[in-house]
């Protein structure tokens, strides 16, 4: 395949700072199409970590040739869950193919115990079940379970933002989705007869994860929930906050493990914290 | 022993292996991928100057292992956690019998656990009896994600597993160590899921369930179960190695464990030879929480906490009398071999290094 090519490299320093500089450098050398593909791939997340595969430095190469695009990616270990690998490959394919000029995207998973099966299956547009007949349960269930973990882990900061703004626990647990609206840099929260204005970001991040989990979609849905998806008793709010903190520590802790393995595999031992 | 704030800390490394991943022992490509994955964990969380090369990592032998554990008195005792993986390795990766080579050379220094696989049925029950008789095993290490023919794993809350847990209770094999952690196959239904611990632990209150790797990447599920089941413990293997270059994450994980389980149910483990206690013990002992973490969790990694985590909790589970051991170690074979008499001589026990 000819055309522009990029290698995002495996030797980034800090995951946070290096990505920005790597992206800046890439802007200078890559054609606009590669940049456009990378922007779409940035929306694909490692489901276990709820972070972008571009940010995590999984993408090895992007090649374009007319309306055809090739994306190669590698995960931190050959043993990463095949279901998660499958989700990332399918999501990458669909994101890239959403670009108007792309006819077909070919996704290749490298150095994985099931790289051939996943690469073949995803590009042939087979289902996960067709590719792995011995798997019980479907990818959809895994996606739902993962989305729910992201909901729980983001809830803490949203609630903390409201507590900081002086909203009391009894009011917080009584909120519905319809009581919250986003407007510019702010989020408006309707309490009995008056409105509290808080920072948009933590609320928006939570609403997105809560909607993806399927728990909080309609205006009448209770806004904040226990990890099991139940209504929170106001005297249990602190306990729920602790569980939300735990979910967040789990996800970021696993992120640190995956990051260290990724660096070990790709010959870089910089620390990212 | 380690000295912290003028107090002796007796170290029991709760998770070690004497493994064989030489290519001639590998019978399935999974065996090679497995040791390569372990090696990534090794280099990913080992200071550069302490890293091994792949050949010594595949097979280090009993002699080297004794030196690594006891040569500078980093550990006082260690607990073998066998990992059979006989579908991948001809003689097994580290079976009870393989680990026994060293455990029987220095019996006063080691605890030797066995293992079972409920898919072995009646033959497996006989094997468990044999392990009890032959080695007097006080516990088992279980690998719920091990492959066996078409099966890619099993669950601790299955009827078959319960039959084996009952046999453990009958035989007085009290410590059930389950590998629950880093994602490996099988596919989407995850055999390292920790939820099967819940039912097993509440059904067998007379047994102790030690969840290795504290369930990562399911720390949240693990802590929530452990908060409700008093006979569930957390083994720190993998998590302890995060103190190498992910200090903040290590602090957060310790904070969560201390918050949900308390200081009596956390057990240190190096997972040797994934990581080596000869540097890891010192590193963990020196780990500190940030001010922010102290405020958030309201806990400290102080002497009393570390004493429990590094040795006393394991001693409790395995009926080890630490004071008696200290006396015994003044002149046992390991002390003779590594010239540790002064270390155990009662002069406030300065660390040998």
Coordinates of C-alpha atoms in Angstrom, one line a residue:
Chain A
X1 CA 0.0 0.0 0.0
X2 CA 1.4 3.4 -0.9
X3 CA 0.4 6.8 0.4
X4 CA 1.1 8.5 3.6
X5 CA 2.2 6.5 6.6
X6 CA 2.7 7.3 10.2
X7 CA 4.2 5.5 13.1
X8 CA 3.0 6.8 16.4
X9 CA 6.0 5.2 18.1
X10 CA 6.3 3.3 21.3
X11 CA 8.7 5.5 23.1
X12 CA 6.5 8.3 24.3
X13 CA 7.4 9.6 27.7
X14 CA 4.5 10.6 29.9
X15 CA 1.2 9.4 28.6
X16 CA -0.3 12.8 29.1
X17 CA 2.3 15.2 27.9
X18 CA 4.0 13.1 25.2
X19 CA 0.7 12.5 23.4
X20 CA 0.2 16.1 22.8
X21 CA 3.7 16.6 21.5
X22 CA 3.6 13.4 19.4
X23 CA 0.3 14.5 17.9
X24 CA 1.8 17.9 17.2
X25 CA 4.8 16.3 15.5
X26 CA 2.5 14.0 13.5
X27 CA 0.5 17.0 12.3
X28 CA 3.6 18.3 10.6
X29 CA 4.6 15.1 8.8
X30 CA 1.3 13.3 8.1
X31 CA -1.1 14.2 5.4
X32 CA -4.5 15.4 6.4
X33 CA -6.1 12.0 5.7
X34 CA -3.9 10.3 8.2
X35 CA -4.6 13.0 10.7
X36 CA -8.4 12.6 10.0
X37 CA -8.1 8.8 10.6
X38 CA -6.2 9.3 13.8
X39 CA -8.9 11.7 15.0
X40 CA -11.5 9.1 14.4
X41 CA -9.4 6.4 16.2
X42 CA -9.1 8.8 19.1
X43 CA -12.7 8.0 19.8
X44 CA -12.0 4.3 20.2
X45 CA -11.5 3.3 23.8
X46 CA -9.8 0.4 25.5
X47 CA -12.9 -0.7 27.3
X48 CA -11.1 -1.9 30.4
X49 CA -9.5 1.5 30.9
X50 CA -12.1 3.9 29.3
X51 CA -9.2 5.7 27.6
X52 CA -8.5 6.3 23.9
X53 CA -6.4 3.8 22.0
X54 CA -4.5 6.7 20.5
X55 CA -3.7 8.2 23.9
X56 CA -2.7 4.7 25.1
X57 CA -0.3 4.5 22.1
X58 CA -1.7 1.2 20.8
X59 CA -1.8 2.4 17.2
X60 CA 1.3 1.3 15.3
X61 CA 0.6 2.5 11.8
X62 CA -2.0 4.2 9.6
X63 CA -1.8 3.9 5.8
X64 CA -4.1 5.4 3.2
X65 CA -4.5 4.6 -0.4
X66 CA -7.4 6.4 -2.1
X67 CA -10.5 5.3 -0.3
X68 CA -8.7 2.4 1.4
X69 CA -7.3 2.7 4.9
X70 CA -5.1 0.3 6.8
X71 CA -4.8 0.5 10.6
X72 CA -2.4 -1.7 12.6
X73 CA -2.5 -1.8 16.4
X74 CA -0.9 -3.8 19.2
X75 CA -2.2 -4.3 22.8
X76 CA -0.1 -4.4 26.0
X77 CA 0.1 -8.2 26.1
X78 CA -0.6 -11.1 23.8
X79 CA -3.1 -12.2 26.4
X80 CA -5.3 -9.2 26.6
X81 CA -8.9 -10.3 26.6
X82 CA -10.0 -11.3 23.0
X83 CA -13.4 -9.8 23.7
X84 CA -11.8 -6.4 24.4
X85 CA -9.5 -6.7 21.5
X86 CA -12.5 -7.5 19.3
X87 CA -14.4 -4.5 20.5
X88 CA -11.4 -2.2 19.8
X89 CA -10.9 -3.6 16.3
X90 CA -14.6 -3.3 15.4
X91 CA -14.9 0.2 16.8
X92 CA -11.7 1.3 14.9
X93 CA -13.2 -0.1 11.7
X94 CA -16.5 1.7 12.2
X95 CA -15.0 5.0 13.2
X96 CA -12.6 5.1 10.2
X97 CA -15.4 4.1 7.8
X98 CA -17.6 6.9 9.1
X99 CA -15.2 9.3 7.2
X100 CA -16.9 10.3 3.9
X101 CA -13.9 9.5 1.7
X102 CA -13.2 6.1 3.2
X103 CA -14.6 3.1 1.3
X104 CA -13.1 0.3 3.4
X105 CA -10.9 0.2 6.5
X106 CA -8.8 -2.8 7.1
X107 CA -7.9 -3.3 10.8
X108 CA -4.9 -5.6 11.7
X109 CA -4.3 -6.7 15.3
X110 CA -0.6 -7.5 15.8
X111 CA 1.2 -9.8 18.3
X112 CA -1.8 -11.2 20.0
X113 CA -2.6 -14.8 20.7
X114 CA -5.7 -14.5 18.5
X115 CA -4.4 -11.9 16.1
X116 CA -5.2 -13.9 13.0
X117 CA -8.7 -14.9 14.1
X118 CA -9.6 -11.3 15.1
X119 CA -8.1 -9.7 12.1
X120 CA -9.8 -12.1 9.7
X121 CA -13.1 -12.0 11.5
X122 CA -13.4 -8.2 11.9
X123 CA -12.4 -7.5 8.2
X124 CA -14.8 -10.2 7.0
X125 CA -17.5 -8.5 9.0
X126 CA -18.2 -11.7 10.9
X127 CA -19.6 -11.7 14.4
X128 CA -17.6 -12.4 17.5
X129 CA -19.7 -15.6 18.0
X130 CA -18.8 -16.8 14.4
X131 CA -15.1 -16.1 15.1
X132 CA -15.0 -17.7 18.5
X133 CA -17.7 -20.4 18.6
X134 CA -16.5 -21.6 22.0
X135 CA -17.2 -18.3 23.6
X136 CA -20.3 -18.2 25.7
X137 CA -22.2 -14.9 26.0
X138 CA -21.8 -12.1 23.6
X139 CA -19.7 -8.9 23.2
X140 CA -22.8 -6.9 23.9
X141 CA -23.0 -8.2 27.5
X142 CA -19.3 -7.3 28.0
X143 CA -19.8 -3.9 26.6
X144 CA -22.7 -3.3 29.0
X145 CA -20.8 -4.5 32.0
X146 CA -17.8 -2.3 31.1
X147 CA -20.0 0.8 30.4
X148 CA -21.5 0.3 33.9
X149 CA -18.1 0.4 35.5
X150 CA -17.3 3.6 33.7
X151 CA -20.6 5.1 35.0
X152 CA -19.8 4.2 38.6
X153 CA -16.3 5.6 38.4
X154 CA -17.4 8.9 36.9
X155 CA -20.2 9.4 39.3
X156 CA -18.0 10.3 42.2
X157 CA -16.6 13.5 40.8
X158 CA -20.1 14.7 39.6
X159 CA -21.5 14.2 43.0
X160 CA -18.5 15.8 44.7
X161 CA -19.0 18.8 42.5
X162 CA -22.6 19.2 43.7
X163 CA -21.6 18.6 47.3
X164 CA -19.0 21.3 47.0
X165 CA -21.6 23.7 45.6
X166 CA -23.6 23.2 48.8
X167 CA -26.2 20.8 47.5
X168 CA -27.1 18.4 50.4
X169 CA -27.1 14.6 50.1
X170 CA -30.9 14.3 50.4
X171 CA -31.3 16.7 47.4
X172 CA -28.6 14.9 45.4
X173 CA -30.1 11.4 45.7
X174 CA -33.5 12.8 44.7
X175 CA -32.3 14.4 41.4
X176 CA -33.6 13.1 38.1
X177 CA -31.9 13.3 34.7
X178 CA -34.3 16.1 33.7
X179 CA -33.1 18.3 36.5
X180 CA -29.8 18.8 34.9
X181 CA -29.0 20.8 31.7
X182 CA -25.7 21.7 30.1
X183 CA -25.2 25.3 28.9
X184 CA -21.8 26.6 27.6
X185 CA -19.2 26.1 30.3
X186 CA -21.8 25.4 33.0
X187 CA -24.2 22.8 34.2
X188 CA -27.5 23.9 35.7
X189 CA -29.1 21.7 38.4
X190 CA -32.7 22.4 39.3
X191 CA -33.5 22.1 42.9
X192 CA -36.9 22.9 44.5
X193 CA -37.5 26.3 43.1
X194 CA -33.9 27.4 42.5
X195 CA -31.0 26.4 40.3
X196 CA -27.4 25.7 41.1
X197 CA -24.7 26.4 38.5
X198 CA -21.6 24.2 38.6
X199 CA -18.7 23.3 36.3
X200 CA -19.8 21.5 33.2
X201 CA -17.0 19.0 32.7
X202 CA -17.5 16.5 35.6
X203 CA -21.3 16.5 35.0
X204 CA -21.0 16.1 31.3
X205 CA -18.5 13.2 31.7
X206 CA -20.8 11.5 34.0
X207 CA -23.9 12.0 31.9
X208 CA -22.2 10.5 28.9
X209 CA -21.1 7.4 30.8
X210 CA -24.5 7.1 32.5
X211 CA -26.3 7.2 29.2
X212 CA -23.9 4.7 27.6
X213 CA -24.6 2.3 30.5
X214 CA -28.3 2.5 29.7
X215 CA -29.2 3.5 33.2
X216 CA -29.8 7.2 32.8
X217 CA -31.4 8.1 29.5
X218 CA -34.9 9.6 30.1
X219 CA -35.7 12.8 31.9
X220 CA -37.5 10.9 34.6
X221 CA -34.6 8.5 35.3
X222 CA -33.0 8.9 38.7
X223 CA -29.7 10.7 38.1
X224 CA -27.3 9.0 40.5
X225 CA -27.4 5.3 41.4
X226 CA -25.7 2.6 43.4
X227 CA -23.2 0.4 41.5
X228 CA -26.1 -2.1 41.3
X229 CA -28.2 0.5 39.6
X230 CA -30.6 1.2 42.5
X231 CA -31.8 4.4 44.1
X232 CA -29.3 5.7 46.7
X233 CA -30.5 6.2 50.3
X234 CA -29.2 9.6 51.4
X235 CA -27.5 8.2 54.5
X236 CA -25.6 5.8 52.2
X237 CA -24.3 8.5 49.8
X238 CA -20.9 8.5 51.4
X239 CA -20.6 4.7 51.1
X240 CA -21.6 4.9 47.4
X241 CA -19.0 7.6 46.9
X242 CA -16.4 5.3 48.4
X243 CA -17.4 2.6 46.0
X244 CA -17.2 5.0 43.1
X245 CA -13.7 5.9 44.3
X246 CA -12.8 2.3 44.4
X247 CA -14.0 1.7 40.8
X248 CA -11.9 4.6 39.7
X249 CA -8.8 3.4 41.5
X250 CA -9.3 -0.1 39.9
X251 CA -9.6 1.3 36.4
X252 CA -6.6 3.7 36.7
X253 CA -4.6 1.0 38.5
X254 CA -5.2 -1.4 35.7
X255 CA -4.3 1.3 33.3
X256 CA -0.9 1.6 35.1
X257 CA -0.4 -2.2 34.7
X258 CA -1.3 -2.1 31.0
X259 CA 0.9 0.9 30.4
X260 CA 3.9 -0.8 32.1
X261 CA 3.4 -4.0 30.0
X262 CA 3.0 -1.9 26.9
X263 CA 6.3 -0.2 27.6
X264 CA 8.0 -3.4 28.5
X265 CA 6.9 -4.9 25.2
X266 CA 7.9 -1.9 23.1
X267 CA 11.2 -1.1 24.7
X268 CA 10.6 2.0 26.8
X269 CA 10.7 2.2 30.5
X270 CA 9.8 5.8 31.1
X271 CA 7.5 6.4 34.0
X272 CA 4.2 8.0 33.6
X273 CA 3.1 8.1 37.2
Chain B
X1 CA 13.8 -9.5 59.1
X2 CA 13.5 -5.9 58.4
X3 CA 14.0 -3.1 60.8
X4 CA 11.6 -0.2 60.8
X5 CA 11.5 2.5 63.4
X6 CA 13.6 0.3 65.7
X7 CA 11.2 -2.6 65.5
X8 CA 11.8 -6.0 63.8
X9 CA 9.5 -7.0 61.0
X10 CA 9.4 -10.7 60.3
X11 CA 8.8 -11.1 56.6
X12 CA 6.9 -14.0 55.1
X13 CA 6.8 -13.8 51.4
X14 CA 3.3 -15.2 50.7
X15 CA 3.7 -16.0 47.1
X16 CA 6.7 -17.7 45.4
X17 CA 7.3 -20.3 42.7
X18 CA 10.1 -22.5 41.6
X19 CA 9.2 -22.7 37.9
X20 CA 10.5 -24.4 34.8
X21 CA 9.8 -22.6 31.5
X22 CA 12.8 -24.0 29.6
X23 CA 11.8 -24.6 25.9
X24 CA 12.2 -28.3 26.3
X25 CA 9.5 -28.3 28.9
X26 CA 7.1 -26.3 26.7
X27 CA 4.5 -28.5 24.8
X28 CA 2.0 -25.8 23.7
X29 CA 2.5 -22.4 22.2
X30 CA 0.5 -21.1 25.2
X31 CA 3.5 -22.0 27.4
X32 CA 5.8 -19.8 25.5
X33 CA 3.3 -16.9 25.4
X34 CA 2.8 -17.3 29.1
X35 CA 6.4 -17.0 30.1
X36 CA 6.9 -14.1 27.6
X37 CA 3.9 -12.3 29.2
X38 CA 5.4 -13.0 32.7
X39 CA 8.7 -11.5 31.4
X40 CA 6.9 -8.3 30.4
X41 CA 5.5 -8.1 33.9
X42 CA 9.0 -8.6 35.2
X43 CA 10.7 -5.9 33.1
X44 CA 7.7 -3.6 33.4
X45 CA 8.0 -3.4 37.2
X46 CA 11.6 -4.2 38.0
X47 CA 14.3 -1.5 38.3
X48 CA 16.5 -1.7 35.3
X49 CA 19.7 -2.8 37.1
X50 CA 17.7 -5.7 38.8
X51 CA 16.3 -7.2 35.6
X52 CA 17.1 -10.7 34.6
X53 CA 17.7 -11.9 31.1
X54 CA 15.2 -14.3 29.5
X55 CA 17.3 -17.4 29.9
X56 CA 17.8 -17.1 33.7
X57 CA 14.1 -16.2 33.9
X58 CA 13.0 -19.4 32.2
X59 CA 14.8 -21.5 34.8
X60 CA 16.8 -20.4 37.8
X61 CA 16.8 -23.5 40.0
X62 CA 16.5 -24.2 43.7
X63 CA 19.9 -22.9 44.6
X64 CA 19.5 -19.5 43.1
X65 CA 16.1 -19.2 44.6
X66 CA 17.3 -19.8 48.1
X67 CA 20.0 -17.1 47.7
X68 CA 17.5 -14.6 46.3
X69 CA 15.0 -15.2 49.1
X70 CA 17.3 -15.5 52.1
X71 CA 20.8 -14.4 51.0
X72 CA 20.4 -10.9 52.4
X73 CA 17.6 -11.9 54.7
X74 CA 15.0 -10.0 52.7
X75 CA 12.5 -12.8 53.5
X76 CA 12.5 -15.0 56.6
X77 CA 10.0 -17.5 55.2
X78 CA 8.1 -18.1 52.0
X79 CA 4.9 -19.8 50.8
X80 CA 4.9 -21.8 47.6
X81 CA 1.9 -21.3 45.4
X82 CA 2.1 -24.0 42.7
X83 CA 0.8 -23.3 39.2
X84 CA 0.5 -26.6 37.2
X85 CA -0.4 -25.5 33.7
X86 CA 0.2 -29.1 32.5
X87 CA -1.6 -28.4 29.2
X88 CA 1.3 -26.0 28.4
X89 CA 4.3 -27.5 30.1
X90 CA 5.4 -31.2 29.9
X91 CA 6.3 -31.5 33.6
X92 CA 4.1 -28.7 34.7
X93 CA 5.1 -25.0 35.2
X94 CA 5.6 -25.3 39.0
X95 CA 3.8 -28.2 40.5
X96 CA 3.7 -29.1 44.2
X97 CA 6.3 -31.7 43.5
X98 CA 8.6 -29.3 41.6
X99 CA 8.3 -26.7 44.4
X100 CA 9.0 -29.5 47.0
X101 CA 12.6 -29.7 45.8
X102 CA 13.4 -26.6 47.7
X103 CA 10.7 -26.7 50.3
X104 CA 12.0 -30.1 51.5
X105 CA 15.6 -28.9 51.6
X106 CA 14.7 -26.1 54.1
X107 CA 11.3 -27.2 55.6
X108 CA 11.5 -24.8 58.5
X109 CA 11.6 -21.9 56.0
X110 CA 8.9 -22.8 53.6
X111 CA 5.2 -23.4 53.5
X112 CA 4.3 -25.8 50.7
X113 CA 0.8 -25.4 49.3
X114 CA -0.8 -28.0 46.9
X115 CA -3.5 -27.6 44.3
X116 CA -6.6 -29.2 42.8
X117 CA -8.6 -29.0 39.6
X118 CA -12.2 -30.0 40.0
X119 CA -12.3 -31.2 36.4
X120 CA -10.1 -34.1 37.5
X121 CA -13.1 -35.6 39.4
X122 CA -12.5 -38.7 41.6
X123 CA -8.8 -38.9 40.5
X124 CA -8.3 -35.3 41.6
X125 CA -9.8 -36.0 45.0
X126 CA -7.4 -38.9 45.4
X127 CA -4.5 -36.6 44.4
X128 CA -5.5 -34.0 47.0
X129 CA -5.5 -36.7 49.6
X130 CA -2.1 -37.8 48.4
X131 CA -0.7 -34.2 48.6
X132 CA -2.0 -34.0 52.2
X133 CA -0.4 -37.3 53.2
X134 CA 2.8 -36.7 51.3
X135 CA 3.5 -33.0 52.1
X136 CA 0.9 -32.1 54.8
X137 CA -0.2 -29.2 52.7
X138 CA -1.9 -26.4 54.7
X139 CA -3.5 -24.8 51.6
X140 CA -4.0 -24.9 47.9
X141 CA -3.4 -22.5 45.1
X142 CA -6.1 -22.6 42.4
X143 CA -5.9 -21.5 38.8
X144 CA -9.5 -21.1 37.7
X145 CA -8.4 -20.1 34.2
X146 CA -6.3 -23.2 33.4
X147 CA -7.1 -24.9 30.2
X148 CA -8.1 -28.6 30.1
X149 CA -9.0 -30.2 26.8
X150 CA -11.9 -28.1 25.4
X151 CA -12.5 -26.4 28.8
X152 CA -11.0 -22.9 29.2
X153 CA -11.6 -22.6 32.9
X154 CA -13.8 -23.4 35.9
X155 CA -15.6 -21.6 38.7
X156 CA -15.1 -21.8 42.5
X157 CA -18.9 -21.7 43.0
X158 CA -19.6 -24.8 40.8
X159 CA -20.9 -28.1 42.3
X160 CA -17.7 -29.8 41.3
X161 CA -15.5 -27.2 43.0
X162 CA -17.6 -27.4 46.2
X163 CA -16.9 -31.1 46.4
X164 CA -13.2 -30.3 46.4
X165 CA -13.6 -27.5 48.9
X166 CA -15.5 -29.9 51.2
X167 CA -12.6 -32.4 50.9
X168 CA -10.2 -29.5 51.8
X169 CA -12.3 -28.8 54.9
X170 CA -12.3 -32.5 55.8
X171 CA -8.6 -32.8 55.4
X172 CA -7.8 -29.6 57.3
X173 CA -6.5 -27.8 54.2
X174 CA -7.7 -24.4 55.3
X175 CA -6.1 -21.8 53.0
X176 CA -7.6 -21.5 49.5
X177 CA -5.5 -19.2 47.4
X178 CA -7.2 -18.3 44.1
X179 CA -5.4 -16.6 41.2
X180 CA -7.7 -13.8 40.3
X181 CA -6.1 -11.1 38.3
X182 CA -4.4 -10.1 35.1
X183 CA -6.6 -10.9 32.1
X184 CA -5.8 -14.0 30.2
X185 CA -8.1 -16.2 28.1
X186 CA -10.8 -17.4 28.1
X187 CA -12.6 -15.1 25.8
X188 CA -15.4 -13.0 27.0
X189 CA -16.6 -15.1 29.9
X190 CA -13.8 -14.3 32.2
X191 CA -12.5 -17.1 34.4
X192 CA -10.6 -14.6 36.5
X193 CA -13.8 -13.0 37.5
X194 CA -13.8 -12.7 41.3
X195 CA -17.5 -13.1 41.9
X196 CA -17.4 -16.9 42.4
X197 CA -15.3 -16.2 45.6
X198 CA -18.4 -14.7 47.2
X199 CA -20.5 -17.9 47.2
X200 CA -17.6 -20.1 48.0
X201 CA -16.5 -18.0 51.0
X202 CA -19.9 -17.8 52.5
X203 CA -20.5 -21.5 52.0
X204 CA -17.2 -22.5 53.6
X205 CA -16.7 -20.2 56.6
X206 CA -14.2 -22.6 58.1
X207 CA -11.8 -22.0 55.1
X208 CA -9.8 -18.9 54.3
X209 CA -9.9 -17.5 50.8
X210 CA -6.9 -15.5 49.7
X211 CA -7.4 -13.7 46.4
X212 CA -4.1 -13.2 44.7
X213 CA -3.3 -10.0 42.9
X214 CA -6.2 -8.5 44.9
X215 CA -8.4 -9.2 41.9
X216 CA -6.8 -6.6 39.7
X217 CA -8.3 -5.5 37.3
X218 CA -11.4 -6.3 39.4
X219 CA -10.2 -4.7 42.6
X220 CA -13.6 -3.0 43.0
X221 CA -15.5 -6.3 42.9
X222 CA -12.9 -8.0 45.1
X223 CA -13.0 -5.3 47.8
X224 CA -16.8 -5.2 47.8
X225 CA -16.9 -9.0 48.3
X226 CA -14.1 -8.9 50.9
X227 CA -15.9 -6.2 52.9
X228 CA -18.8 -8.6 53.4
X229 CA -17.0 -11.9 53.8
X230 CA -14.7 -12.0 56.8
X231 CA -12.8 -15.0 55.6
X232 CA -11.6 -13.4 52.4
X233 CA -8.0 -12.0 52.2
X234 CA -6.0 -10.1 49.6
X235 CA -2.6 -11.2 48.3
X236 CA -0.4 -8.4 47.2
X237 CA 1.5 -10.1 44.3
X238 CA 1.6 -7.7 41.3
X239 CA 0.2 -4.9 43.4
X240 CA 3.4 -4.8 45.5
X241 CA 5.5 -4.5 42.4
X242 CA 3.7 -1.3 41.4
X243 CA 5.8 0.3 44.1
X244 CA 8.6 0.2 41.6
X245 CA 7.5 2.9 39.2
X246 CA 3.8 3.4 39.9
X247 CA 4.1 4.6 43.5
X248 CA 1.0 6.7 43.5
X249 CA -1.1 3.8 42.2
X250 CA 0.4 1.5 44.8
X251 CA -0.5 4.0 47.5
X252 CA -4.1 4.2 46.2
X253 CA -4.5 0.5 46.1
X254 CA -3.1 0.1 49.6
X255 CA -5.5 2.9 50.7
X256 CA -8.4 1.0 49.2
X257 CA -7.4 -2.3 50.7
X258 CA -6.9 -0.8 54.2
X259 CA -10.2 0.9 53.9
X260 CA -12.3 -2.0 52.8
X261 CA -10.4 -5.0 54.3
X262 CA -8.4 -3.5 57.1
X263 CA -4.8 -4.3 58.1
X264 CA -5.5 -7.9 59.2
X265 CA -6.5 -9.3 55.8
X266 CA -3.7 -8.1 53.5
X267 CA -0.7 -10.4 52.7
X268 CA 2.5 -9.4 51.1
X269 CA 3.8 -11.6 48.2
X270 CA 6.6 -11.1 45.6
X271 CA 5.3 -13.6 43.1
X272 CA 9.0 -14.7 42.8
X273 CA 10.5 -15.0 40.2
X274 CA 8.2 -12.5 38.6
X275 CA 9.8 -10.1 41.1
X276 CA 12.6 -10.6 43.6
X277 CA 12.1 -10.1 47.3
X278 CA 15.8 -9.2 47.6
X279 CA 14.9 -5.7 46.4
X280 CA 11.1 -5.7 46.5
X281 CA 10.8 -6.1 50.3
X282 CA 12.9 -3.0 50.9
X283 CA 11.0 -1.0 48.3
X284 CA 7.6 -1.9 49.8
X285 CA 8.8 -1.2 53.3
X286 CA 9.9 2.3 52.1
X287 CA 6.7 3.0 50.3
X288 CA 4.7 6.0 51.6
X289 CA 1.3 7.4 51.0
X290 CA 1.1 10.9 49.8
X291 CA -0.4 13.6 52.1
X292 CA -3.4 13.6 49.8
X293 CA -3.8 9.8 50.1
X294 CA -3.5 10.0 53.9
X295 CA -6.3 12.5 54.1
X296 CA -8.4 10.6 51.6
X297 CA -8.2 7.2 53.2
X298 CA -7.4 8.1 56.8
X299 CA -4.8 5.3 57.0
X300 CA -1.0 5.0 57.3
X301 CA 1.6 2.4 56.3
X302 CA 3.1 2.5 59.7
X303 CA 5.1 -0.1 61.6
X304 CA 2.1 -1.9 63.1
X305 CA 0.4 -2.1 59.7
X306 CA 3.5 -3.3 57.9
X307 CA 4.2 -5.9 60.5
X308 CA 0.9 -7.4 59.8
X309 CA 1.0 -7.2 56.1
X310 CA 4.6 -8.4 55.7
X311 CA 4.3 -11.4 58.0
X312 CA 1.9 -11.6 60.9
X313 CA -1.2 -12.0 58.8
X314 CA 0.3 -15.0 56.9
X315 CA 1.6 -16.4 60.2
X316 CA -1.9 -16.3 61.6
X317 CA -3.3 -18.2 58.6
X318 CA -0.6 -20.8 58.5
X319 CA -0.1 -21.3 62.3
X320 CA 3.4 -20.0 62.3
X321 CA 4.8 -18.9 65.7
X322 CA 7.1 -16.0 64.7
X323 CA 8.9 -15.8 68.0
X324 CA 9.6 -19.6 67.9
X325 CA 10.8 -19.2 64.3
X326 CA 13.2 -16.4 65.3
X327 CA 14.8 -18.7 67.9
X328 CA 15.0 -21.5 65.4
X329 CA 16.6 -19.4 62.7
X330 CA 19.6 -18.5 64.9
X331 CA 21.2 -21.7 63.7
X332 CA 19.1 -23.4 61.1
X333 CA 20.5 -24.6 57.7
X334 CA 19.7 -21.3 55.9
X335 CA 21.4 -19.2 58.6
X336 CA 24.5 -21.4 58.4
X337 CA 24.6 -21.2 54.7
X338 CA 24.2 -17.5 54.4
X339 CA 26.0 -16.5 57.6
X340 CA 22.9 -14.9 59.2
X341 CA 23.6 -15.8 62.9
X342 CA 24.1 -12.2 63.8
X343 CA 21.0 -11.2 62.1
X344 CA 18.9 -13.5 64.2
X345 CA 21.1 -13.1 67.2
X346 CA 18.7 -11.0 69.2
X347 CA 20.7 -7.8 69.0
X348 CA 17.7 -5.8 67.8
X349 CA 17.9 -7.6 64.5
X350 CA 19.5 -5.1 62.1
X351 CA 18.8 -6.0 58.5
X352 CA 21.6 -8.0 57.0
X353 CA 21.9 -5.7 54.0

